[in-house]
PDB file of C-alpha atoms and ligand atoms in Angstrom:
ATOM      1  CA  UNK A   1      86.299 109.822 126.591  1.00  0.00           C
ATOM      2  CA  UNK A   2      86.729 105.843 125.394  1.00  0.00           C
ATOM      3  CA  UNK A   3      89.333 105.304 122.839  1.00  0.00           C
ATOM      4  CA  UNK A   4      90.145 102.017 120.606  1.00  0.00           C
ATOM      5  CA  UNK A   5      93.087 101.131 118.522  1.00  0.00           C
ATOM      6  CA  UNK A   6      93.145  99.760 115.369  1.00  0.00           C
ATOM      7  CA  UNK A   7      96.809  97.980 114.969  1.00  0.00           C
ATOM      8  CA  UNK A   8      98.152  96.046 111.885  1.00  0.00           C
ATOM      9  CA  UNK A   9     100.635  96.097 109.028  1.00  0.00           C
ATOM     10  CA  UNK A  10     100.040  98.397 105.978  1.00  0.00           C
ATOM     11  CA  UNK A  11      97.254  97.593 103.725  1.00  0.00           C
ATOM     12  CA  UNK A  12      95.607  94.994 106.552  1.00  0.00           C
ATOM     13  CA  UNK A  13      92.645  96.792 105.811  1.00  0.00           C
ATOM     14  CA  UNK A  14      92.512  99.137 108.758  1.00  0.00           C
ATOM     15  CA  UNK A  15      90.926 102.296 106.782  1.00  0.00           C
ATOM     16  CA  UNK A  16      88.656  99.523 105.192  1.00  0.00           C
ATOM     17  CA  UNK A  17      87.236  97.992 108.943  1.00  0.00           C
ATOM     18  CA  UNK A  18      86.863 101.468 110.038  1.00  0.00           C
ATOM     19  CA  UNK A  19      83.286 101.905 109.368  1.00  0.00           C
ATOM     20  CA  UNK A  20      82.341  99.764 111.408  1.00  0.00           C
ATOM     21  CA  UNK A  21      83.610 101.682 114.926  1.00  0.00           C
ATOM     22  CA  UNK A  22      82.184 104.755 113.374  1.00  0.00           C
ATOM     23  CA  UNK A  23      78.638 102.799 113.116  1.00  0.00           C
ATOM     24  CA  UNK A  24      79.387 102.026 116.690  1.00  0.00           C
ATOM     25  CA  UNK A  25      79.948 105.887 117.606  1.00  0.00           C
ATOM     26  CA  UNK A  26      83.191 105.990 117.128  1.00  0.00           C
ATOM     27  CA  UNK A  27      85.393 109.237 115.405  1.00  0.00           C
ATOM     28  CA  UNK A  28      87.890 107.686 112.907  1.00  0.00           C
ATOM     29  CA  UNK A  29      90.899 109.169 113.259  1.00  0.00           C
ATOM     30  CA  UNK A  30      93.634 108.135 110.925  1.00  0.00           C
ATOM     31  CA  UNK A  31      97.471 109.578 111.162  1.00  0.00           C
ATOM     32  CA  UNK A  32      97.626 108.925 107.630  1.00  0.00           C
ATOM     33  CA  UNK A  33      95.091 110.571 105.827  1.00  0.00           C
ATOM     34  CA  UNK A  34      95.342 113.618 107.928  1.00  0.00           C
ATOM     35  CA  UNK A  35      99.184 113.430 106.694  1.00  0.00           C
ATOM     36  CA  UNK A  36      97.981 113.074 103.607  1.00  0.00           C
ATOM     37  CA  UNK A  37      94.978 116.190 103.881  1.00  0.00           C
ATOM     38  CA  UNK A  38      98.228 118.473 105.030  1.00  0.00           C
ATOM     39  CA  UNK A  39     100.190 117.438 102.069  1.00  0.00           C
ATOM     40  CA  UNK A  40      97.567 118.275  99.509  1.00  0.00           C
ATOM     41  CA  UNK A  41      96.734 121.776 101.344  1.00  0.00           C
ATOM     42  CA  UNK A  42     100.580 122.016 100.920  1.00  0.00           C
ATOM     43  CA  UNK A  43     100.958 123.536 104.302  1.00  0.00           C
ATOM     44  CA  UNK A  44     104.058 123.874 106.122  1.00  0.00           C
ATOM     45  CA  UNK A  45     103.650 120.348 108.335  1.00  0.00           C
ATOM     46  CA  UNK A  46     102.817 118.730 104.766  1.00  0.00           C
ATOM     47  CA  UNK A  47     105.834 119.968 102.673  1.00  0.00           C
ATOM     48  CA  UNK A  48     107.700 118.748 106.001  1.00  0.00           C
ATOM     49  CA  UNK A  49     106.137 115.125 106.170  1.00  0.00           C
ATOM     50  CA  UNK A  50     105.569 114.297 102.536  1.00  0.00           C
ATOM     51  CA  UNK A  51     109.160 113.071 101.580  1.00  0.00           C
ATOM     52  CA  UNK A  52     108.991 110.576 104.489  1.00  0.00           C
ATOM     53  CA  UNK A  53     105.347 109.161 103.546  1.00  0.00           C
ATOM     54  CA  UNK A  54     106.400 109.147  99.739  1.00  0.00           C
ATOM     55  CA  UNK A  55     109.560 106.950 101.192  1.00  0.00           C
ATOM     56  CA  UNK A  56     107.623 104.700 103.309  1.00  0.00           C
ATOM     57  CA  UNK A  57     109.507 106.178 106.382  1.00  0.00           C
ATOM     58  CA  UNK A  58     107.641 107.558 109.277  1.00  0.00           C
ATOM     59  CA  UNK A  59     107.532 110.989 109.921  1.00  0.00           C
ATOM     60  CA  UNK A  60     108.726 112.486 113.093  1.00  0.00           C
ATOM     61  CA  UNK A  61     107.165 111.376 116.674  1.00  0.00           C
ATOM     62  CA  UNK A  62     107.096 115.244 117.332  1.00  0.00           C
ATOM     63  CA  UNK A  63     104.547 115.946 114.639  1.00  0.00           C
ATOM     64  CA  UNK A  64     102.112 113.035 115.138  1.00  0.00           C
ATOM     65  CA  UNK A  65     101.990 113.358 118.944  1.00  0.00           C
ATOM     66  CA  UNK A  66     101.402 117.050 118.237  1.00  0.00           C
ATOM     67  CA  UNK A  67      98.360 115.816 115.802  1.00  0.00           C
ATOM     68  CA  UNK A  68      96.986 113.531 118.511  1.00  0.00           C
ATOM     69  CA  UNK A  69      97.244 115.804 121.514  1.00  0.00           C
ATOM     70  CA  UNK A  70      95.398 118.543 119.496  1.00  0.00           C
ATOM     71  CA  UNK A  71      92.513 116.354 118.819  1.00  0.00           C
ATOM     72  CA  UNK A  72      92.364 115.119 122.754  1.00  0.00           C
ATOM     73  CA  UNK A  73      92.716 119.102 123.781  1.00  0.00           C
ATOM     74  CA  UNK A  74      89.577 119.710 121.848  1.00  0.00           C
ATOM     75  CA  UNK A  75      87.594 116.479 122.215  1.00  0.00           C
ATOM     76  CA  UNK A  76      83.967 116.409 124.321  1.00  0.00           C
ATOM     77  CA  UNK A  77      83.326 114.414 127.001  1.00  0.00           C
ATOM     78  CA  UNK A  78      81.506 111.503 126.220  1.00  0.00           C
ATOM     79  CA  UNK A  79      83.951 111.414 122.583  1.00  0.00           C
ATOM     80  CA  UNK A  80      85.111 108.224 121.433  1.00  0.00           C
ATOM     81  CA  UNK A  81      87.840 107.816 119.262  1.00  0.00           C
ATOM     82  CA  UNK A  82      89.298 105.284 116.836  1.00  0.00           C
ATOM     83  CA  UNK A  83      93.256 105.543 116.276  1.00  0.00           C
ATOM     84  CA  UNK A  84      94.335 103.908 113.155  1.00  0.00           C
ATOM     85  CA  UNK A  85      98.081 104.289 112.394  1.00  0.00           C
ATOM     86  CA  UNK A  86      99.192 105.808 116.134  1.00  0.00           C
ATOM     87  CA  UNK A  87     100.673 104.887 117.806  1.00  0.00           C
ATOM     88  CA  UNK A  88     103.610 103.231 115.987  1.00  0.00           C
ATOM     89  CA  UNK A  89     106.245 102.720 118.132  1.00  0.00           C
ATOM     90  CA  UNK A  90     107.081 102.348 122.023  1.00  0.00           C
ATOM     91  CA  UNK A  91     108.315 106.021 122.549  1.00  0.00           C
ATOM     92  CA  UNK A  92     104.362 106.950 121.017  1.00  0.00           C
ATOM     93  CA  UNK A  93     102.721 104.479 122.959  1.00  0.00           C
ATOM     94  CA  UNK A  94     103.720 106.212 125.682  1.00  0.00           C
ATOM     95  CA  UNK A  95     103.067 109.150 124.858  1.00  0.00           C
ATOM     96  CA  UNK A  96      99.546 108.084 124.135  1.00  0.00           C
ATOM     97  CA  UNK A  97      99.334 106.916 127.703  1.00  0.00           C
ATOM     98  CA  UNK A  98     100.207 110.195 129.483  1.00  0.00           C
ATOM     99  CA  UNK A  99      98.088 112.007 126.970  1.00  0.00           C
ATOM    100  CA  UNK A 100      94.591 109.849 127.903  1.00  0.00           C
ATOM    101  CA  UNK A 101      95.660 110.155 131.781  1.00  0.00           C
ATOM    102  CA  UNK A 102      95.816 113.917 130.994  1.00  0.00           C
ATOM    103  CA  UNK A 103      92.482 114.142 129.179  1.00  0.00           C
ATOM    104  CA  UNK A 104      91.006 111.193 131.941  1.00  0.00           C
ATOM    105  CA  UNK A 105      90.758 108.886 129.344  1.00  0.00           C
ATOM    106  CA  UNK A 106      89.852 105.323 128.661  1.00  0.00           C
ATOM    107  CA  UNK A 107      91.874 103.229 125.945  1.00  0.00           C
ATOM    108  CA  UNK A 108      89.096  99.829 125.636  1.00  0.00           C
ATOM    109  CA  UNK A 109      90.951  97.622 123.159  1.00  0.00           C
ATOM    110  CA  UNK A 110      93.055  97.301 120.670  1.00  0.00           C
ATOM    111  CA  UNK A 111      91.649  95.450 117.765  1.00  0.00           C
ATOM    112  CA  UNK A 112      94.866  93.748 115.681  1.00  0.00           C
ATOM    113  CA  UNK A 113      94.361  93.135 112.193  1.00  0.00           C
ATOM    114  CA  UNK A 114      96.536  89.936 111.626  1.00  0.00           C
ATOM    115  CA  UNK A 115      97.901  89.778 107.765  1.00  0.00           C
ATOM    116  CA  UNK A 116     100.769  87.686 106.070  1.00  0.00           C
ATOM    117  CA  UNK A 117     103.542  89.554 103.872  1.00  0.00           C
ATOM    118  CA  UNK A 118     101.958  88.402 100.624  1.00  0.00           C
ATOM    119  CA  UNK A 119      98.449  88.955 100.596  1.00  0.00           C
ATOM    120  CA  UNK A 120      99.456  92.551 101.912  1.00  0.00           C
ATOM    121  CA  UNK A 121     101.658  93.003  98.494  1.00  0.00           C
ATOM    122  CA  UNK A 122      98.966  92.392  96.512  1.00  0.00           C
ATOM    123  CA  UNK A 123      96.723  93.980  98.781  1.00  0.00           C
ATOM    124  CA  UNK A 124      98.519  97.329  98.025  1.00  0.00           C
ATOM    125  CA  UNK A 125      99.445  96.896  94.442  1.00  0.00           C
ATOM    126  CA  UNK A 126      96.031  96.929  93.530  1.00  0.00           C
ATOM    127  CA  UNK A 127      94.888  99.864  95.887  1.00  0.00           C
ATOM    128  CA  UNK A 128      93.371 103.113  94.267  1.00  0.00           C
ATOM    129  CA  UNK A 129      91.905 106.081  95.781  1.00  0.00           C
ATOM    130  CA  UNK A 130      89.642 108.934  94.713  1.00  0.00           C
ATOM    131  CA  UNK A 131      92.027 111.876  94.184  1.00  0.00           C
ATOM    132  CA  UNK A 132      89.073 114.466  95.139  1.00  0.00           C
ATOM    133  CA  UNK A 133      87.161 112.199  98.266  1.00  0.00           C
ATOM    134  CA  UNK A 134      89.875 109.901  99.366  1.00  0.00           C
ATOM    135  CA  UNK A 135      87.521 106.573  99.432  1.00  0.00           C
ATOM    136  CA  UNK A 136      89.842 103.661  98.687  1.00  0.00           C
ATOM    137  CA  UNK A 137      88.932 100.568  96.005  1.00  0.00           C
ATOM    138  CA  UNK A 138      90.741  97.895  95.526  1.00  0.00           C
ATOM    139  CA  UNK A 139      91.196  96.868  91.494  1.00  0.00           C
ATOM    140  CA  UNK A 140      90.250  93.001  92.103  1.00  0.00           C
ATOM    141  CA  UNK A 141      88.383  93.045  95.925  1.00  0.00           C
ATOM    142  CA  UNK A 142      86.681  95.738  96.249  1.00  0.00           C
ATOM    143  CA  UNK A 143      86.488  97.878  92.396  1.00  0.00           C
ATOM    144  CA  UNK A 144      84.668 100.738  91.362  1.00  0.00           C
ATOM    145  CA  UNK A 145      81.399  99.444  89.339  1.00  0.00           C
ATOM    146  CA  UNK A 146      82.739 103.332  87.312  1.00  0.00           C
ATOM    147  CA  UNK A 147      86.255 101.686  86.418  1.00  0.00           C
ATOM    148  CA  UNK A 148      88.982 103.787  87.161  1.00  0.00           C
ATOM    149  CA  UNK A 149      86.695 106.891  88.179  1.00  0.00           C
ATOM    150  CA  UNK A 150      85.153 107.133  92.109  1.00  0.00           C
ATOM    151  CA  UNK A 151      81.658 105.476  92.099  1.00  0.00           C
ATOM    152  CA  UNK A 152      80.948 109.060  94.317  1.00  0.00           C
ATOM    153  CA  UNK A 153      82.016 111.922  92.212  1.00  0.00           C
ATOM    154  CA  UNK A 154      84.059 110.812  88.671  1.00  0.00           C
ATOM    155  CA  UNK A 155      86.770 111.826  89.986  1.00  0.00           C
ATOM    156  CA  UNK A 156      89.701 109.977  88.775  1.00  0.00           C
ATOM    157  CA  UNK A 157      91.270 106.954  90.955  1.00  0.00           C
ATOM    158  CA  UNK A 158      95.016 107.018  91.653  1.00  0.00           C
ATOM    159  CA  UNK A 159      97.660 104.886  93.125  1.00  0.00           C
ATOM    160  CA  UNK A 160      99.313 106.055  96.336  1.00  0.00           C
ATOM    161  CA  UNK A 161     103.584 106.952  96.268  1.00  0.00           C
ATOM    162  CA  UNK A 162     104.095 104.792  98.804  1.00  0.00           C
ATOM    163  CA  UNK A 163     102.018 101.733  97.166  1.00  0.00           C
ATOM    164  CA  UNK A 164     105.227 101.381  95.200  1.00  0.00           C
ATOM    165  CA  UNK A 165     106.135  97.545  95.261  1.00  0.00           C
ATOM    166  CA  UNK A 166     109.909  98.298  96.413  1.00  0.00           C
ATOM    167  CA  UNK A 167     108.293 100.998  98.800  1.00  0.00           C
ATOM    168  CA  UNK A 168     105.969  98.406 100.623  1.00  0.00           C
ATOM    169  CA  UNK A 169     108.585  95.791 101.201  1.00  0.00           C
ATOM    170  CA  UNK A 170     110.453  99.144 103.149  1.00  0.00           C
ATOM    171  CA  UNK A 171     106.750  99.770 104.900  1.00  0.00           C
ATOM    172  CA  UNK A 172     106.881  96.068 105.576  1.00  0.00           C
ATOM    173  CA  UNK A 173     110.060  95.925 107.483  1.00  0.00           C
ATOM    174  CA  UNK A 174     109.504  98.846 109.661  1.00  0.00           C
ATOM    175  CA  UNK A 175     106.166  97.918 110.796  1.00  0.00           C
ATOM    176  CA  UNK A 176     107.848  94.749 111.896  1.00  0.00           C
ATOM    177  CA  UNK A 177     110.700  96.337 113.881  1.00  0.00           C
ATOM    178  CA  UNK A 178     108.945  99.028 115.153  1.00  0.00           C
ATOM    179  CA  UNK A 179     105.292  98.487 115.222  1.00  0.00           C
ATOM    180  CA  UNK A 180     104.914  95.045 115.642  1.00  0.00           C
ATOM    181  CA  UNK A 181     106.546  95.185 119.499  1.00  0.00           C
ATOM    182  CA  UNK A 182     103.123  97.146 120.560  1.00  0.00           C
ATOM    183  CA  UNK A 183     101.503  93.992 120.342  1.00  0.00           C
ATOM    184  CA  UNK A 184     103.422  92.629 123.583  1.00  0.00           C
ATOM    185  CA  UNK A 185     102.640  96.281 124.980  1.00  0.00           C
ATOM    186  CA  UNK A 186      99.317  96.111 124.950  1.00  0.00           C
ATOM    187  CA  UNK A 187      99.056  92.329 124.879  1.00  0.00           C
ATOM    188  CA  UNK A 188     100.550  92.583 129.060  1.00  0.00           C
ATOM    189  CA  UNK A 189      97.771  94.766 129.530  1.00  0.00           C
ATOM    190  CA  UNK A 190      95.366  92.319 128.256  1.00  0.00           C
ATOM    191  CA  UNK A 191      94.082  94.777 125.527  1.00  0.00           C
ATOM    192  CA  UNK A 192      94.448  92.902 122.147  1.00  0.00           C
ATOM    193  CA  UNK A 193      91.428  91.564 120.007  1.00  0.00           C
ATOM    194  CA  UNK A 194      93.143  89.085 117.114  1.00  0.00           C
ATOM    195  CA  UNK A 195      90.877  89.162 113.808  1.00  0.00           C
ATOM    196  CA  UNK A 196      92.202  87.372 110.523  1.00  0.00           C
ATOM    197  CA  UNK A 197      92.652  89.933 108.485  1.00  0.00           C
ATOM    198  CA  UNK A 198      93.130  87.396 105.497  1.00  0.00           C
ATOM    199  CA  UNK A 199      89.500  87.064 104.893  1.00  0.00           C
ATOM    200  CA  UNK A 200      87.283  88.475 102.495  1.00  0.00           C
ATOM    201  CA  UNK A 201      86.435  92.203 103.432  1.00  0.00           C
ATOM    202  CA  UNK A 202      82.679  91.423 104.686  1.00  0.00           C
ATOM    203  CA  UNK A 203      84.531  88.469 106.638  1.00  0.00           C
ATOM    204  CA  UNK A 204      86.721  90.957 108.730  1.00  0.00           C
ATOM    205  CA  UNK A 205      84.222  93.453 109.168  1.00  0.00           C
ATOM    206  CA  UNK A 206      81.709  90.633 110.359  1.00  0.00           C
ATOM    207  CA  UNK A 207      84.523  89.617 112.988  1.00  0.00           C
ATOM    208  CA  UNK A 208      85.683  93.206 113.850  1.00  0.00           C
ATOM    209  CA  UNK A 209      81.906  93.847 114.691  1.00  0.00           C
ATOM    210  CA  UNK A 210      82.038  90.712 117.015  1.00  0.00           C
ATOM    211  CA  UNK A 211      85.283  91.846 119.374  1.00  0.00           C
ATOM    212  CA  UNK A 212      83.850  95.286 119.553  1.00  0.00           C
ATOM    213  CA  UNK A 213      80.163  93.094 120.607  1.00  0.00           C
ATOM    214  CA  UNK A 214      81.726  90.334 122.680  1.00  0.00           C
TER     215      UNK A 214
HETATM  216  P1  AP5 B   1      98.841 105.144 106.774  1.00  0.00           P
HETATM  217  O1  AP5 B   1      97.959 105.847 105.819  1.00  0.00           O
HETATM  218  O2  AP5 B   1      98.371 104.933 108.177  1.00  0.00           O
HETATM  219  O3  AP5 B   1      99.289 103.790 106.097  1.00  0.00           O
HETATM  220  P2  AP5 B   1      99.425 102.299 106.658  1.00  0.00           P
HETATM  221  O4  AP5 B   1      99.383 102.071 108.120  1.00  0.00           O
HETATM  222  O5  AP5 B   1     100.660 101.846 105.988  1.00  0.00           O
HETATM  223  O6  AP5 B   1      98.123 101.651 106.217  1.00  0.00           O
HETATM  224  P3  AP5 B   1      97.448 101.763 104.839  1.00  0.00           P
HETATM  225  O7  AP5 B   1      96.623 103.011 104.741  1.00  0.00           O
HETATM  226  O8  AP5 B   1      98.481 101.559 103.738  1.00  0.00           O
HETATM  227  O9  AP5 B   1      96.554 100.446 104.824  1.00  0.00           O
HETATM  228  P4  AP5 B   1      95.242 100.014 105.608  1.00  0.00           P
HETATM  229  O10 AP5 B   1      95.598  99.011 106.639  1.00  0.00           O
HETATM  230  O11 AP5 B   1      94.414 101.191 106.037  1.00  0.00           O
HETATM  231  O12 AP5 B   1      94.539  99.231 104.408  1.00  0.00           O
HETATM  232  P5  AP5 B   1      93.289  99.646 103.481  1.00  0.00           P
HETATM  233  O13 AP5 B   1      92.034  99.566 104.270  1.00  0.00           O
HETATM  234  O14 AP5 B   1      93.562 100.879 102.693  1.00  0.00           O
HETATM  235  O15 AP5 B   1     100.234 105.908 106.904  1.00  0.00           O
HETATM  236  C1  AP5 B   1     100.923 106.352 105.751  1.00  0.00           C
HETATM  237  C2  AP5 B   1     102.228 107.001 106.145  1.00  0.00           C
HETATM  238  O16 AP5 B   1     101.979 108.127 107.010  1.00  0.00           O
HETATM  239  C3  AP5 B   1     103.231 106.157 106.943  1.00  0.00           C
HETATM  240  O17 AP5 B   1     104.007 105.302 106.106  1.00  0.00           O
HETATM  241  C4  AP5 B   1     104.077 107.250 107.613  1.00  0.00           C
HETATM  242  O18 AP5 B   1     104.969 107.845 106.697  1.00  0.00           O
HETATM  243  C5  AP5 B   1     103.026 108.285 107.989  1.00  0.00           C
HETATM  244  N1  AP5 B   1     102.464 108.059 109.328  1.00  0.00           N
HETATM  245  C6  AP5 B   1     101.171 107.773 109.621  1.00  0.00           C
HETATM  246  N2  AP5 B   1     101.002 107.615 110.950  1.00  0.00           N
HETATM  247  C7  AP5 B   1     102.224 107.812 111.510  1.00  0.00           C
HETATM  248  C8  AP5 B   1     102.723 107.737 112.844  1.00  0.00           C
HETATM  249  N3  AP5 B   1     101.914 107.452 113.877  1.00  0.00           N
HETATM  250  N4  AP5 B   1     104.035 107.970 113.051  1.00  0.00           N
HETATM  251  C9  AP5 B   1     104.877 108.270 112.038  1.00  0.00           C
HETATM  252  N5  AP5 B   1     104.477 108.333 110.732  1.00  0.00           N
HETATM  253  C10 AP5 B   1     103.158 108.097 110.476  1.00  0.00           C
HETATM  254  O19 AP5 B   1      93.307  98.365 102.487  1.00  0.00           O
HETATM  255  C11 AP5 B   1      94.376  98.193 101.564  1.00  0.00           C
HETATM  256  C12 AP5 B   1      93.806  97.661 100.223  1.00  0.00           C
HETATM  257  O20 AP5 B   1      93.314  96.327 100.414  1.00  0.00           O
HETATM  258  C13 AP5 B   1      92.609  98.475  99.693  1.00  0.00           C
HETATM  259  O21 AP5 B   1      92.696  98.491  98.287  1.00  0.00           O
HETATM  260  C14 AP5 B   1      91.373  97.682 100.135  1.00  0.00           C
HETATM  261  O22 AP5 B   1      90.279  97.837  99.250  1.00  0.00           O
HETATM  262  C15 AP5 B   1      91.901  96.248 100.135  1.00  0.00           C
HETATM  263  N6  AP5 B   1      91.354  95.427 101.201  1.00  0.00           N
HETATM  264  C16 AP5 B   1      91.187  95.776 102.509  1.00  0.00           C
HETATM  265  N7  AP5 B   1      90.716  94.744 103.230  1.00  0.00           N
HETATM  266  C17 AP5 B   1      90.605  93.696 102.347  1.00  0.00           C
HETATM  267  C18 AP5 B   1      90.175  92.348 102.484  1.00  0.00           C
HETATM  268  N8  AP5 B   1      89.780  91.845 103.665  1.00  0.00           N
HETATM  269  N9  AP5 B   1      90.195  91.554 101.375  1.00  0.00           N
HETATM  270  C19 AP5 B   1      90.612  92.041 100.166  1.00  0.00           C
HETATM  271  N10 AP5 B   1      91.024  93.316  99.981  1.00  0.00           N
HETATM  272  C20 AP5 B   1      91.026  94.130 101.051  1.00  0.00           C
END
């Protein structure tokens, strides 16, 4: 099994570079949006987790390990896996680590999506998403030739809780204490691939595709 990490601040435009690891074999696996798919299905974990992701606070390390050891219990060899939102902090990091020497596997690189505060404001203030299939537009960069209904099925587009300006800036800040110091982590292991993630959307995939080619 060969995984990769996708690291960066919220709304770098991790979901949005996806694609192209899962044109390169990859399974997209994103913390997030299997939050999310728990909080719609109401279940248990969702009711649990969906006053921290409305808040912009992370839910517990318990929960997301939980997710991500699941997935590696039931993974194929031969799998390969893209992580986009875990880990988060040190104590998952690590916890990553003793999970792929458990399931004898491979972490190949970590691919960081560098972003500065501001375009990442407006990134996320003009971020909708298809209530019914989840793909994400962006009202200026990336819109919806069908307005404000999915180009896929009509369904209606809608903004996300935690897109909330105030919201972000809390996002923001806790990516920077928390997240941010897995850079050095995996940087000392000589994992990290730097793209701009400033650039135009076809600009980062374009240099995405080149760290996962070079
Ligand atoms: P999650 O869903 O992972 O949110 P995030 O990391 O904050 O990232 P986003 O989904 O907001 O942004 P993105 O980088 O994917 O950007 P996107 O491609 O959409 O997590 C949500 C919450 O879940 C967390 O806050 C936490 O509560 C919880 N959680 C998740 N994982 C957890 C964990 N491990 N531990 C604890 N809690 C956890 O792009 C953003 C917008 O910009 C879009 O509109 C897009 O169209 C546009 N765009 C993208 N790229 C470009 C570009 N190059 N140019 C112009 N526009 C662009």
């Amino acid at each position: 099994m060969n995984v990769s990490i996708l690291l960066g601040p919220p709304g770098a435009g991790k979901g949005t570079v996806s694609n192209v690891f899962v044109a390169k074999g990859y399974s997209h696996i994103s913390t997030g949006e299997l939050l999310r798919g728990q909080i719609q299905l109401k279940t248990p974990l969702g009711l649990e987790a969906k006053a921290s992701l409305d808040a912009g606070k992370f839910v517990s390390d318990t929960i997301v390990i939980n997710m991500i050891r699941d997935l590696f219990e039931h993974a194929k060899q031969g799998d390969r896996f893209l992580l986009d939102g875990f880990p988060r902090n040190l104590e998952q990091a690590k916890e990553l680590d003793a999970i792929l020497k458990d399931s004898n596997a491979t972490l190949d690189t970590v691919t960081l999506l560098d972003c500065p505060a501001e375009v990442i404001v407006e990134r996320l203030s003009g971020r909708r998403t298809c209530s019914e299939c989840g793909t994400v537009y962006h009202l200026s960069y990336n819109p919806s030739a069908k307005g404000l209904l999915c180009e896929a099925d009509d369904a209606p587009l809608t903004q996300r809780a935690d897109d909330l300006p105030e919201t972000v800036t809390k996002r923001l800040d806790i990516y920077v204490s928390q997240t941010a110091p897995l850079i050095d982590y995996y940087q000392s292991q000589d994992l990290v691939r730097h793209v701009d993630a400033s650039l135009s959307i076809n600009e980062v995939r374009d240099a995405v595709l080149q760290t996962l080619e070079g």
